């Protein structure tokens, strides 16, 4: 095994200019990540200079068998923390051979919104809090939980330390450093309320980069849990009962919100969000009704609410924002399995482009 490890960690720059590019895309479920690698003649830093590629869409539930070719368009490049050196990870979106975005390509419409002059002028900032659960591979039961049983009640686990409170910290810290290495603007991590559940935050990021970076961070986490023999779950309520669910809270601000008097802009934006509550909920992740019950730091899915420092509201304004009279707000409704391209662009469209 030591020889295998040596080979995996070979430094290619000592013998060749060629690099490996791992092309990553979103599969047919809208949540599964797929990838494959190709050799390039040398380093690349601009995605526009990368070749397009194709894959068998009939094997990912994205195309019929008799017309199975789907085309990958490179959109964002990150350093590869697994192969290292000058090797790269490439976030792609997917198109038909005729150049039409396939149904699971949510980036295409998001990019149109983020390229709108009014949205560009507002410099939309996002910070996404991605919660997730680590599951034991063979039982699909949360990491650290007794097989077929339950740990002690919630309370000591949130931001906790100790072998009986924090489960999977090596995975979490590996992911943290790997994201920083890759060039993802990961801003922190913490253990969550339910044991075996963790959170990482990506941001601040601007516009479409929020989706690119969160998908890249999810891919890296999938790869690390693969190595560790643990299953990653983005289910918004992996365990029924008196346990917290998993969300992907979206912190958001525009230039107008960050300027003096921005609190009024924030309140107007929240009012616009309230008028499109059902539309947002429908796009904020599958199974979210199991999480948004009005309990466990959530608002009821059927009712829009907002408040200052209220984690039981749909939208929360922080104390610092209230005090400064400017800043950002947090949309607490998105589920852990939401598509960040959909959520970030929808928030921008509702708050900036809708009348």
Short mmCIF file of C-alpha atoms in Angstrom, two decimals:
data_model
loop_
_atom_site.label_atom_id
_atom_site.label_comp_id
_atom_site.label_asym_id
_atom_site.label_seq_id
_atom_site.Cartn_x
_atom_site.Cartn_y
_atom_site.Cartn_z
CA UNK A 1 0.00 0.00 0.00
CA UNK A 2 2.91 2.37 0.60
CA UNK A 3 3.92 1.98 -3.06
CA UNK A 4 0.36 2.72 -4.15
CA UNK A 5 0.37 5.85 -2.01
CA UNK A 6 3.70 6.88 -3.52
CA UNK A 7 2.30 6.50 -7.02
CA UNK A 8 -0.88 8.43 -6.23
CA UNK A 9 1.25 11.28 -4.87
CA UNK A 10 3.71 11.38 -7.78
CA UNK A 11 4.78 14.93 -8.65
CA UNK A 12 4.17 15.08 -12.39
CA UNK A 13 6.02 18.38 -12.80
CA UNK A 14 9.30 16.50 -12.33
CA UNK A 15 8.82 14.57 -15.57
CA UNK A 16 6.21 16.27 -17.78
CA UNK A 17 4.49 19.55 -18.58
CA UNK A 18 1.20 17.71 -18.95
CA UNK A 19 -1.52 18.13 -16.32
CA UNK A 20 -4.69 16.27 -15.34
CA UNK A 21 -8.02 18.09 -15.46
CA UNK A 22 -10.96 16.55 -13.58
CA UNK A 23 -14.17 17.67 -15.33
CA UNK A 24 -17.07 17.83 -12.85
CA UNK A 25 -20.77 18.13 -13.61
CA UNK A 26 -24.18 17.66 -11.99
CA UNK A 27 -26.01 14.42 -12.82
CA UNK A 28 -29.62 13.63 -13.58
CA UNK A 29 -30.98 13.90 -10.04
CA UNK A 30 -29.82 17.51 -9.89
CA UNK A 31 -27.76 16.64 -6.83
CA UNK A 32 -25.42 13.80 -7.79
CA UNK A 33 -21.94 14.88 -8.84
CA UNK A 34 -20.13 13.12 -11.69
CA UNK A 35 -16.58 13.56 -12.93
CA UNK A 36 -13.95 12.19 -15.28
CA UNK A 37 -10.38 13.17 -16.02
CA UNK A 38 -8.40 14.05 -19.13
CA UNK A 39 -4.79 14.93 -19.88
CA UNK A 40 -3.95 18.43 -21.11
CA UNK A 41 -0.64 19.50 -22.70
CA UNK A 42 0.08 22.13 -20.04
CA UNK A 43 -1.29 24.31 -17.23
CA UNK A 44 -4.53 26.23 -17.80
CA UNK A 45 -5.98 29.01 -15.63
CA UNK A 46 -8.76 30.33 -17.90
CA UNK A 47 -11.80 28.04 -18.35
CA UNK A 48 -12.44 29.57 -21.76
CA UNK A 49 -9.17 28.00 -22.92
CA UNK A 50 -10.20 24.50 -21.87
CA UNK A 51 -11.64 22.13 -24.48
CA UNK A 52 -15.29 21.19 -24.36
CA UNK A 53 -15.90 17.51 -23.71
CA UNK A 54 -18.77 15.06 -23.80
CA UNK A 55 -20.21 12.20 -21.78
CA UNK A 56 -22.84 9.47 -22.01
CA UNK A 57 -25.99 11.17 -20.77
CA UNK A 58 -27.97 7.92 -20.92
CA UNK A 59 -25.86 6.67 -18.00
CA UNK A 60 -26.67 9.73 -15.86
CA UNK A 61 -30.40 9.91 -16.68
CA UNK A 62 -29.83 13.03 -18.78
CA UNK A 63 -30.26 11.74 -22.35
CA UNK A 64 -31.84 8.81 -24.23
CA UNK A 65 -29.67 5.89 -25.32
CA UNK A 66 -30.14 6.58 -29.02
CA UNK A 67 -28.96 10.19 -28.67
CA UNK A 68 -26.83 10.03 -25.56
CA UNK A 69 -24.10 12.61 -26.10
CA UNK A 70 -24.09 15.57 -23.69
CA UNK A 71 -21.52 18.35 -24.06
CA UNK A 72 -19.56 19.76 -21.12
CA UNK A 73 -18.69 23.47 -21.13
CA UNK A 74 -15.91 24.36 -18.63
CA UNK A 75 -16.93 27.27 -16.42
CA UNK A 76 -14.66 27.49 -13.37
CA UNK A 77 -11.21 26.17 -12.44
CA UNK A 78 -9.92 25.17 -9.01
CA UNK A 79 -6.62 23.66 -7.90
CA UNK A 80 -6.87 19.91 -7.38
CA UNK A 81 -6.15 19.08 -3.71
CA UNK A 82 -6.02 15.36 -4.49
CA UNK A 83 -3.53 15.28 -7.38
CA UNK A 84 -1.97 18.63 -6.41
CA UNK A 85 0.78 20.22 -8.48
CA UNK A 86 -0.68 22.09 -11.44
CA UNK A 87 -3.59 19.68 -11.84
CA UNK A 88 -7.06 21.17 -11.74
CA UNK A 89 -10.72 20.59 -10.95
CA UNK A 90 -13.09 22.00 -13.58
CA UNK A 91 -16.72 22.87 -12.81
CA UNK A 92 -18.77 22.40 -16.00
CA UNK A 93 -22.34 22.82 -17.11
CA UNK A 94 -24.04 20.60 -19.68
CA UNK A 95 -25.61 21.16 -23.11
CA UNK A 96 -27.09 19.23 -26.01
CA UNK A 97 -24.92 18.92 -29.14
CA UNK A 98 -27.06 21.72 -30.60
CA UNK A 99 -25.94 24.03 -27.79
CA UNK A 100 -29.11 24.06 -25.70
CA UNK A 101 -28.75 23.74 -21.90
CA UNK A 102 -30.12 20.42 -20.66
CA UNK A 103 -32.88 20.55 -17.97
CA UNK A 104 -30.50 19.93 -15.06
CA UNK A 105 -28.24 22.78 -16.16
CA UNK A 106 -29.38 25.40 -13.67
CA UNK A 107 -26.20 27.44 -14.11
CA UNK A 108 -27.26 28.70 -17.54
CA UNK A 109 -30.29 30.65 -16.32
CA UNK A 110 -28.45 31.80 -13.20
CA UNK A 111 -25.66 33.25 -15.34
CA UNK A 112 -28.23 35.26 -17.32
CA UNK A 113 -29.58 36.79 -14.12
CA UNK A 114 -26.13 37.55 -12.74
CA UNK A 115 -25.08 39.19 -16.01
CA UNK A 116 -28.08 41.57 -15.98
CA UNK A 117 -26.71 45.14 -15.69
CA UNK A 118 -28.87 45.95 -12.65
CA UNK A 119 -27.60 42.86 -10.81
CA UNK A 120 -23.98 43.47 -11.83
CA UNK A 121 -24.23 47.04 -10.50
CA UNK A 122 -25.40 45.78 -7.11
CA UNK A 123 -22.41 43.42 -6.60
CA UNK A 124 -24.41 40.65 -4.93
CA UNK A 125 -22.51 39.00 -2.09
CA UNK A 126 -23.39 35.54 -0.78
CA UNK A 127 -22.32 33.47 2.18
CA UNK A 128 -23.82 29.98 2.17
CA UNK A 129 -23.91 27.81 5.30
CA UNK A 130 -23.87 24.23 4.03
CA UNK A 131 -25.02 21.73 6.67
CA UNK A 132 -24.51 18.02 6.04
CA UNK A 133 -24.62 14.68 7.82
CA UNK A 134 -21.96 11.97 7.87
CA UNK A 135 -23.38 8.44 7.73
CA UNK A 136 -21.83 5.07 8.50
CA UNK A 137 -21.31 3.35 5.16
CA UNK A 138 -22.97 -0.01 5.81
CA UNK A 139 -25.89 1.09 7.98
CA UNK A 140 -26.56 4.63 6.65
CA UNK A 141 -26.89 5.63 10.32
CA UNK A 142 -25.21 8.88 11.48
CA UNK A 143 -21.54 8.66 12.33
CA UNK A 144 -20.98 8.15 16.06
CA UNK A 145 -24.49 6.87 16.72
CA UNK A 146 -24.91 3.37 18.21
CA UNK A 147 -26.18 0.93 15.59
CA UNK A 148 -29.97 0.78 15.80
CA UNK A 149 -29.96 3.18 18.72
CA UNK A 150 -29.71 6.83 19.58
CA UNK A 151 -27.15 9.05 21.30
CA UNK A 152 -28.00 11.34 24.19
CA UNK A 153 -30.31 14.30 23.50
CA UNK A 154 -29.11 17.34 21.59
CA UNK A 155 -27.28 19.93 23.61
CA UNK A 156 -23.59 19.04 24.01
CA UNK A 157 -22.85 18.46 20.31
CA UNK A 158 -23.13 21.92 18.74
CA UNK A 159 -19.56 23.24 18.41
CA UNK A 160 -18.62 20.49 20.85
CA UNK A 161 -15.33 18.70 21.45
CA UNK A 162 -14.60 15.22 22.71
CA UNK A 163 -14.87 11.64 21.54
CA UNK A 164 -18.46 11.40 22.79
CA UNK A 165 -19.58 14.65 21.15
CA UNK A 166 -17.73 15.27 17.87
CA UNK A 167 -17.73 12.55 15.21
CA UNK A 168 -15.77 12.88 11.96
CA UNK A 169 -13.58 15.88 12.75
CA UNK A 170 -10.71 14.46 10.68
CA UNK A 171 -12.98 14.47 7.62
CA UNK A 172 -14.16 18.00 8.36
CA UNK A 173 -10.68 19.44 8.85
CA UNK A 174 -9.38 17.65 5.75
CA UNK A 175 -12.20 19.21 3.77
CA UNK A 176 -11.52 22.65 5.24
CA UNK A 177 -7.87 22.63 4.19
CA UNK A 178 -8.58 21.02 0.82
CA UNK A 179 -11.06 23.80 -0.02
CA UNK A 180 -8.57 26.50 0.95
CA UNK A 181 -5.93 24.75 -1.20
CA UNK A 182 -8.36 24.62 -4.13
CA UNK A 183 -9.00 28.36 -3.98
CA UNK A 184 -12.54 28.11 -2.61
CA UNK A 185 -13.41 30.98 -0.28
CA UNK A 186 -14.44 28.69 2.57
CA UNK A 187 -14.83 30.91 5.61
CA UNK A 188 -15.32 28.43 8.44
CA UNK A 189 -16.64 25.15 9.83
CA UNK A 190 -18.46 23.97 12.94
CA UNK A 191 -20.09 20.91 14.46
CA UNK A 192 -23.88 21.17 14.27
CA UNK A 193 -26.68 20.54 16.77
CA UNK A 194 -27.34 16.93 15.77
CA UNK A 195 -24.39 14.60 16.42
CA UNK A 196 -22.74 13.46 13.19
CA UNK A 197 -23.84 16.69 11.50
CA UNK A 198 -21.46 19.47 10.46
CA UNK A 199 -21.44 22.76 8.59
CA UNK A 200 -19.06 24.64 6.36
CA UNK A 201 -19.51 28.17 5.07
CA UNK A 202 -18.56 29.43 1.61
CA UNK A 203 -18.33 33.17 1.12
CA UNK A 204 -18.39 35.99 0.67
CA UNK A 205 -18.60 35.25 -3.03
CA UNK A 206 -19.99 37.43 -5.80
CA UNK A 207 -22.74 36.39 -8.20
CA UNK A 208 -22.37 33.11 -10.10
CA UNK A 209 -19.15 32.27 -8.21
CA UNK A 210 -21.27 31.38 -5.17
CA UNK A 211 -22.74 28.41 -7.04
CA UNK A 212 -19.45 27.40 -8.64
CA UNK A 213 -17.61 27.41 -5.32
CA UNK A 214 -20.30 25.59 -3.35
CA UNK A 215 -20.57 22.82 -5.96
CA UNK A 216 -16.76 22.49 -5.97
CA UNK A 217 -16.74 22.29 -2.16
CA UNK A 218 -19.45 19.61 -2.26
CA UNK A 219 -17.44 17.62 -4.79
CA UNK A 220 -14.30 17.79 -2.64
CA UNK A 221 -16.33 16.64 0.38
CA UNK A 222 -17.74 13.72 -1.61
CA UNK A 223 -14.20 12.67 -2.53
CA UNK A 224 -12.91 12.95 1.04
CA UNK A 225 -15.80 10.94 2.48
CA UNK A 226 -15.16 8.35 -0.26
CA UNK A 227 -11.58 8.03 0.98
CA UNK A 228 -12.75 7.82 4.60
CA UNK A 229 -15.39 5.16 3.85
CA UNK A 230 -18.19 7.41 5.09
CA UNK A 231 -21.36 8.45 3.26
CA UNK A 232 -22.22 12.13 2.77
CA UNK A 233 -25.91 13.02 3.17
CA UNK A 234 -27.49 16.32 2.16
CA UNK A 235 -30.94 15.17 3.20
CA UNK A 236 -32.73 18.07 4.94
CA UNK A 237 -34.10 15.78 7.68
CA UNK A 238 -31.98 12.61 7.79
CA UNK A 239 -33.39 11.46 11.14
CA UNK A 240 -37.03 11.98 12.03
CA UNK A 241 -38.00 13.01 15.54
CA UNK A 242 -36.48 15.48 17.98
CA UNK A 243 -33.35 16.12 15.92
CA UNK A 244 -32.32 19.19 13.97
CA UNK A 245 -32.58 19.06 10.21
CA UNK A 246 -29.96 20.28 7.74
CA UNK A 247 -30.21 23.55 5.84
CA UNK A 248 -28.13 25.75 3.58
CA UNK A 249 -28.81 29.23 4.92
CA UNK A 250 -28.08 31.93 2.36
CA UNK A 251 -26.58 35.16 3.68
CA UNK A 252 -27.02 37.95 1.15
CA UNK A 253 -26.31 41.60 0.56
CA UNK A 254 -26.17 44.10 -2.28
CA UNK A 255 -24.07 47.25 -2.59
CA UNK A 256 -27.15 49.29 -1.65
CA UNK A 257 -27.66 47.18 1.49
CA UNK A 258 -24.03 47.62 2.50
CA UNK A 259 -24.13 51.42 2.09
CA UNK A 260 -25.46 53.88 4.66
CA UNK A 261 -29.22 53.55 4.96
CA UNK A 262 -29.04 49.99 3.70
CA UNK A 263 -31.44 48.72 6.36
CA UNK A 264 -34.32 50.26 4.42
CA UNK A 265 -33.18 48.45 1.26
CA UNK A 266 -32.99 45.22 3.27
CA UNK A 267 -36.54 45.62 4.55
CA UNK A 268 -37.85 46.31 1.03
CA UNK A 269 -36.02 43.20 -0.22
CA UNK A 270 -37.55 41.08 2.54
CA UNK A 271 -40.99 42.38 1.62
CA UNK A 272 -40.39 41.25 -1.99
CA UNK A 273 -39.31 37.83 -0.73
CA UNK A 274 -42.49 37.53 1.33
CA UNK A 275 -44.63 38.06 -1.79
CA UNK A 276 -42.92 35.16 -3.58
CA UNK A 277 -42.63 32.82 -0.60
CA UNK A 278 -44.31 29.81 -2.23
CA UNK A 279 -42.24 30.16 -5.39
CA UNK A 280 -39.00 30.24 -3.41
CA UNK A 281 -39.98 27.32 -1.19
CA UNK A 282 -40.74 25.22 -4.29
CA UNK A 283 -37.19 25.82 -5.51
CA UNK A 284 -35.34 25.60 -2.18
CA UNK A 285 -34.77 21.82 -2.04
CA UNK A 286 -36.61 18.50 -2.05
CA UNK A 287 -37.99 17.22 1.24
CA UNK A 288 -37.77 20.63 2.86
CA UNK A 289 -41.26 20.20 4.32
CA UNK A 290 -39.79 17.58 6.67
CA UNK A 291 -37.37 20.22 8.00
CA UNK A 292 -39.37 23.47 8.00
CA UNK A 293 -41.82 22.54 10.75
CA UNK A 294 -41.57 25.59 12.97
CA UNK A 295 -39.42 23.58 15.39
CA UNK A 296 -35.66 23.01 15.67
CA UNK A 297 -34.66 26.57 14.67
CA UNK A 298 -36.92 26.74 11.62
CA UNK A 299 -39.99 28.67 10.52
CA UNK A 300 -43.11 26.84 9.38
CA UNK A 301 -42.92 26.16 5.64
CA UNK A 302 -46.34 27.68 4.98
CA UNK A 303 -45.76 31.02 6.68
CA UNK A 304 -43.22 33.72 5.83
CA UNK A 305 -41.72 35.59 8.77
CA UNK A 306 -38.71 37.72 9.53
CA UNK A 307 -37.08 39.10 12.64
CA UNK A 308 -33.90 40.42 14.20
CA UNK A 309 -31.69 37.65 15.64
CA UNK A 310 -34.62 35.23 15.31
CA UNK A 311 -33.51 31.77 14.17
CA UNK A 312 -37.13 30.66 14.14
CA UNK A 313 -37.93 33.08 11.30
CA UNK A 314 -37.82 32.56 7.54
CA UNK A 315 -35.42 35.49 7.23
CA UNK A 316 -33.14 36.79 9.96
CA UNK A 317 -31.50 40.19 10.28
CA UNK A 318 -28.44 40.13 12.54
CA UNK A 319 -27.98 42.40 15.53
CA UNK A 320 -24.89 43.97 13.94
CA UNK A 321 -26.85 44.86 10.81
CA UNK A 322 -29.66 46.40 12.85
CA UNK A 323 -27.17 48.41 14.92
CA UNK A 324 -25.16 49.63 11.91
CA UNK A 325 -28.26 50.34 9.83
CA UNK A 326 -26.72 48.45 6.92
CA UNK A 327 -25.29 45.05 6.07
CA UNK A 328 -26.88 41.74 5.08
CA UNK A 329 -29.71 39.35 5.89
CA UNK A 330 -29.98 35.57 6.12
CA UNK A 331 -32.55 33.52 4.22
CA UNK A 332 -32.93 30.47 6.46
CA UNK A 333 -35.36 28.58 4.23
CA UNK A 334 -33.06 26.75 1.75
CA UNK A 335 -32.57 23.04 2.44
CA UNK A 336 -29.16 21.38 2.58
CA UNK A 337 -29.81 19.77 -0.82
CA UNK A 338 -30.71 23.00 -2.62
CA UNK A 339 -29.04 23.96 -5.90
CA UNK A 340 -26.97 27.08 -5.15
CA UNK A 341 -27.33 28.31 -8.73
CA UNK A 342 -31.11 28.33 -8.30
CA UNK A 343 -31.21 29.82 -4.80
CA UNK A 344 -28.66 32.60 -5.30
CA UNK A 345 -30.03 33.74 -8.67
CA UNK A 346 -33.63 33.60 -7.42
CA UNK A 347 -32.79 35.80 -4.44
CA UNK A 348 -31.09 38.30 -6.75
CA UNK A 349 -33.97 38.25 -9.23
CA UNK A 350 -36.61 38.75 -6.55
CA UNK A 351 -34.81 41.47 -4.62
CA UNK A 352 -33.31 43.44 -7.54
CA UNK A 353 -35.24 42.74 -10.74
CA UNK A 354 -38.81 42.21 -9.55
CA UNK A 355 -41.02 45.27 -9.16
#
